[in-house]
Short mmCIF file of C-alpha atoms in Angstrom, two decimals:
data_model
loop_
_atom_site.label_atom_id
_atom_site.label_comp_id
_atom_site.label_asym_id
_atom_site.label_seq_id
_atom_site.Cartn_x
_atom_site.Cartn_y
_atom_site.Cartn_z
CA MET A 4 -0.04 0.31 -0.34
CA LYS A 5 3.14 2.13 0.95
CA LYS A 6 3.95 2.22 -2.27
CA ILE A 7 0.71 2.68 -4.36
CA LEU A 8 0.87 5.83 -2.12
CA LEU A 9 4.49 6.87 -3.16
CA LEU A 10 3.44 6.21 -6.61
CA ALA A 11 0.77 8.38 -5.99
CA VAL A 12 2.59 10.93 -5.13
CA THR A 13 5.45 10.76 -7.52
CA PHE A 14 2.55 12.69 -9.37
CA SER A 15 1.44 15.12 -7.40
CA LEU A 16 2.49 18.25 -9.25
CA THR A 17 1.97 21.09 -7.74
CA SER A 18 3.25 22.97 -4.70
CA CYS A 19 4.21 20.97 -1.62
CA ALA A 20 1.91 23.31 0.71
CA GLN A 21 -1.21 22.63 -2.14
CA VAL A 22 -0.79 18.66 -1.97
CA GLN A 23 -0.43 18.91 1.64
CA GLN A 24 -4.08 20.71 2.07
CA THR A 25 -5.35 18.40 -0.52
CA LEU A 26 -3.76 15.43 1.83
CA ASN A 27 -5.45 16.82 5.09
CA GLN A 28 -8.60 16.13 3.92
CA LEU A 29 -8.00 12.52 3.89
CA PRO A 30 -10.03 10.79 6.48
CA GLN A 31 -7.94 9.27 9.14
CA LEU A 32 -8.14 5.80 8.54
CA SER A 33 -8.41 3.64 12.06
CA SER A 34 -7.91 0.44 10.13
CA GLN A 35 -4.49 -1.43 9.70
CA ILE A 36 -3.53 -4.21 6.94
CA PRO A 37 -2.98 -7.23 8.69
CA GLY A 38 0.67 -7.97 8.91
CA VAL A 39 2.50 -5.16 9.06
CA GLY A 40 3.02 -4.84 12.10
CA GLY A 41 0.57 -2.22 12.78
CA VAL A 42 1.49 0.57 10.62
CA ASP A 43 -1.21 3.34 10.26
CA ILE A 44 -2.15 3.64 6.33
CA ALA A 45 -3.29 7.30 6.67
CA SER A 46 0.28 8.30 8.31
CA GLY A 47 2.06 6.02 5.86
CA LEU A 48 -0.38 7.60 2.98
CA LYS A 49 0.85 10.99 3.60
CA GLU A 50 4.64 10.39 4.29
CA ALA A 51 4.34 8.72 0.91
CA LEU A 52 3.06 11.04 -0.97
CA ASN A 53 4.95 14.33 0.46
CA LYS A 54 8.19 11.77 -0.21
CA GLY A 55 7.03 11.62 -4.00
CA ILE A 56 6.51 15.00 -4.66
CA THR A 57 10.13 15.71 -3.15
CA VAL A 58 11.30 13.13 -5.90
CA GLN A 59 9.50 12.99 -9.14
CA VAL A 60 6.41 15.54 -8.89
CA SER A 61 8.46 18.76 -9.23
CA LYS A 62 10.38 17.15 -11.32
CA LEU A 63 7.52 17.10 -14.23
CA THR A 64 5.90 20.30 -13.37
CA ALA A 65 9.59 22.19 -13.69
CA VAL A 66 10.19 24.45 -16.86
CA ASP A 67 11.89 21.52 -18.63
CA GLY A 68 10.16 19.07 -16.70
CA PHE A 69 9.18 17.06 -19.74
CA TYR A 70 11.09 19.27 -22.43
CA LYS A 71 14.85 18.11 -20.96
CA ASN A 72 13.90 14.42 -19.41
CA GLU A 73 14.54 11.98 -22.34
CA ALA A 74 12.56 9.76 -20.79
CA VAL A 75 9.33 11.45 -21.29
CA LYS A 76 10.27 14.07 -24.02
CA ILE A 77 7.38 14.79 -26.17
CA LEU A 78 8.65 14.32 -29.97
CA MET A 79 6.59 14.80 -32.56
CA PRO A 80 3.23 12.57 -33.84
CA GLU A 81 4.37 9.68 -35.90
CA GLU A 82 2.48 11.37 -38.49
CA LEU A 83 4.36 14.35 -38.50
CA GLN A 84 8.04 12.80 -38.32
CA LYS A 85 8.10 13.56 -41.98
CA VAL A 86 7.08 17.30 -41.49
CA ASP A 87 9.92 17.39 -38.96
CA ALA A 88 12.63 16.08 -40.97
CA THR A 89 11.49 18.40 -44.35
CA LEU A 90 11.44 21.77 -42.23
CA ARG A 91 14.91 20.50 -41.30
CA LYS A 92 15.99 19.92 -44.49
CA VAL A 93 14.64 23.75 -46.05
CA GLY A 94 16.25 25.37 -43.14
CA LEU A 95 13.74 25.38 -40.58
CA SER A 96 14.88 23.80 -37.71
CA SER A 97 14.28 26.47 -35.12
CA LEU A 98 11.03 26.21 -36.03
CA ALA A 99 10.41 22.56 -35.60
CA ASP A 100 12.54 22.95 -31.98
CA GLU A 101 10.04 25.05 -31.27
CA GLY A 102 7.28 23.55 -31.85
CA ILE A 103 8.33 20.56 -30.21
CA LYS A 104 9.35 22.73 -27.21
CA MET A 105 5.65 23.77 -26.67
CA LEU A 106 4.30 20.44 -26.75
CA ASN A 107 6.40 19.61 -23.87
CA ARG A 108 5.76 23.45 -22.48
CA ALA A 109 1.96 22.38 -22.30
CA ALA A 110 2.71 19.02 -20.72
CA GLU A 111 4.31 20.46 -17.58
CA ASP A 112 1.24 22.73 -17.16
CA ALA A 113 -0.99 19.99 -17.49
CA VAL A 114 0.54 17.67 -14.93
CA LYS A 115 -0.09 20.26 -12.31
CA GLU A 116 -3.67 18.83 -12.16
CA ALA A 117 -3.12 15.60 -11.28
CA THR A 118 -2.34 15.94 -7.79
CA PRO A 119 -6.42 15.54 -6.15
CA ILE A 120 -7.02 12.83 -8.61
CA PHE A 121 -3.98 10.67 -7.45
CA VAL A 122 -5.40 11.70 -3.78
CA SER A 123 -9.09 10.48 -4.86
CA ALA A 124 -7.40 7.37 -5.90
CA VAL A 125 -5.84 6.47 -2.55
CA LYS A 126 -8.87 7.79 -0.94
CA ASN A 127 -10.98 4.85 -2.26
CA MET A 128 -8.52 2.35 -2.59
CA SER A 129 -9.53 -0.76 0.00
CA PHE A 130 -7.22 -2.28 1.96
CA THR A 131 -7.47 -5.72 0.10
CA ASP A 132 -6.34 -3.35 -2.74
CA ALA A 133 -3.65 -2.04 -0.75
CA LYS A 134 -2.37 -5.44 0.18
CA ASN A 135 -2.48 -6.53 -3.16
CA ILE A 136 -0.55 -3.82 -3.87
CA LEU A 137 2.13 -4.33 -1.98
CA LEU A 138 3.05 -8.10 -2.62
CA GLY A 139 2.66 -7.58 -6.41
CA ASN A 140 4.95 -6.91 -9.04
CA ASP A 141 7.08 -3.98 -9.57
CA SER A 142 4.86 -1.73 -11.42
CA ALA A 143 1.55 -3.46 -9.37
CA ALA A 144 0.52 0.31 -8.01
CA THR A 145 1.25 1.94 -10.99
CA THR A 146 -1.11 -0.34 -12.78
CA TYR A 147 -3.60 0.29 -10.17
CA LEU A 148 -3.48 4.13 -10.68
CA GLN A 149 -2.91 4.02 -14.25
CA GLY A 150 -6.65 1.80 -14.08
CA SER A 151 -8.39 4.41 -11.46
CA THR A 152 -7.05 7.45 -12.81
CA THR A 153 -6.24 7.43 -16.41
CA THR A 154 -10.05 8.55 -17.18
CA ALA A 155 -10.04 11.84 -14.90
CA LEU A 156 -6.48 12.44 -15.97
CA TYR A 157 -7.30 12.85 -19.52
CA GLY A 158 -10.27 14.78 -19.07
CA LYS A 159 -8.36 17.50 -16.52
CA PHE A 160 -5.27 17.35 -18.78
CA ASN A 161 -7.00 18.07 -21.68
CA PRO A 162 -8.39 21.61 -21.28
CA VAL A 163 -5.23 22.52 -19.71
CA ILE A 164 -3.37 21.70 -22.83
CA LYS A 165 -5.52 23.48 -25.06
CA SER A 166 -5.15 26.58 -22.86
CA SER A 167 -1.94 26.09 -22.79
CA PHE A 168 -1.22 25.91 -26.77
CA GLU A 169 -3.24 29.14 -26.40
CA LYS A 170 -0.99 30.75 -23.43
CA VAL A 171 2.09 30.09 -24.93
CA GLY A 172 1.71 30.79 -28.88
CA ALA A 173 1.90 27.08 -28.96
CA ASP A 174 -1.29 27.49 -31.49
CA VAL A 175 0.02 30.13 -33.29
CA VAL A 176 3.64 27.98 -34.11
CA TRP A 177 1.82 24.92 -35.03
CA THR A 178 -0.46 26.85 -37.48
CA LYS A 179 2.98 28.44 -38.99
CA ILE A 180 4.58 24.87 -39.07
CA ILE A 181 1.99 22.95 -40.60
CA ASN A 182 0.85 25.75 -43.17
CA LYS A 183 4.30 25.96 -44.03
CA TYR A 184 4.94 22.31 -44.55
CA ASN A 185 1.38 22.32 -46.29
CA THR A 186 2.65 24.46 -49.28
CA ILE A 187 5.62 22.40 -49.92
CA PRO A 188 5.03 20.95 -53.42
CA LEU A 189 3.96 16.95 -53.38
CA VAL A 190 3.64 16.36 -49.77
CA LYS A 191 0.76 14.98 -48.54
CA LYS A 192 -1.30 17.93 -46.30
CA VAL A 193 -1.49 17.15 -42.36
CA ASN A 194 -3.88 18.53 -40.11
CA PRO A 195 -3.52 16.02 -36.70
CA ASP A 196 -4.91 16.42 -33.26
CA LEU A 197 -2.18 17.71 -31.28
CA THR A 198 -4.12 18.66 -28.23
CA ASP A 199 -5.26 14.62 -27.77
CA TYR A 200 -2.05 13.78 -29.00
CA THR A 201 -0.08 15.88 -26.32
CA THR A 202 -2.40 14.59 -23.26
CA THR A 203 -1.84 11.33 -24.53
CA GLN A 204 2.24 11.70 -24.42
CA ALA A 205 1.78 13.36 -20.80
CA LEU A 206 -0.28 10.74 -19.43
CA SER A 207 1.99 8.18 -20.65
CA GLY A 208 5.46 10.53 -19.16
CA VAL A 209 3.90 10.62 -15.88
CA PHE A 210 3.03 6.81 -15.43
CA LYS A 211 6.36 6.27 -16.50
CA MET A 212 8.33 8.34 -13.76
CA ILE A 213 5.51 6.69 -11.12
CA ALA A 214 7.24 2.96 -12.41
CA VAL A 215 10.51 4.23 -11.98
CA GLU A 216 9.83 5.48 -8.49
CA GLU A 217 7.36 2.05 -7.84
CA LYS A 218 10.68 0.20 -8.63
CA GLU A 219 13.00 2.08 -7.00
CA ILE A 220 11.17 1.89 -3.13
CA ARG A 221 10.45 -1.93 -3.96
CA ASN A 222 14.04 -3.18 -5.01
CA ASN A 223 16.17 -0.25 -3.26
CA ILE A 224 16.03 -0.62 0.54
CA SER A 225 18.10 2.57 0.99
CA ALA A 226 15.03 4.23 -1.48
CA ARG A 227 13.11 3.64 2.01
CA THR A 228 14.16 6.81 3.81
CA THR A 229 11.87 6.55 7.05
CA PRO A 230 10.75 4.09 9.48
CA LEU A 231 7.44 3.65 8.21
CA LEU A 232 8.82 2.72 4.82
CA LYS A 233 10.87 0.17 5.98
CA SER A 234 8.21 -1.49 7.88
CA VAL A 235 5.45 -1.44 5.26
CA PHE A 236 7.79 -2.77 2.10
CA ALA A 237 9.71 -5.41 4.91
CA MET A 238 6.35 -7.48 4.26
CA GLN A 239 6.72 -7.48 0.21
CA ASP A 240 10.44 -8.72 0.82
CA GLY A 241 9.21 -11.51 2.86
CA LYS A 242 6.73 -12.27 0.28
#
């Protein structure tokens, strides 16, 4: 369970103060997971979330959180790979680079909306879910969160990305890119839905980073930096 929380955190994404305020709304759970030595689930959740924010969340929400992270950097969609190559051939590399940067800036903005959704997923998780996740494989928590939050996250991310495109002028840049490409003789005209594409890629990046943090805590004892984390994951080690 501990780990799932930690995962949730990794996606938290707003300021620590905002996340803590959200966490304070969680009910104080008195129940405990059998076999974990009486670990308090509510306290464990807050601790895991706070650690996750420090470790991963801020990385994605910061400027260049996506753009300079090769593991999650959003590139041009497949149907625009030829657009990218063609623009560079005709001396428009800077325009192509700017278009890619805009996609990543929008993703960085959108991820800030994830915190309350992950907190909600954790609140609704049953004790059976928590125990199964704790004793599951290296990505059990990530898989649980993905199944529980993807629809809600898409609904939050999509309008933010659309708004971000407008705010940073990405809509203008991409209109210029597409129009410029479509005027090149003999090329197949394109008109991709970049908002949907960037939303999907942002979600993929978020869960990829959550999986990284989950694997670290499960397999690296030194990553369990508090007595609570050590107690909870000791159960996993002995499964």
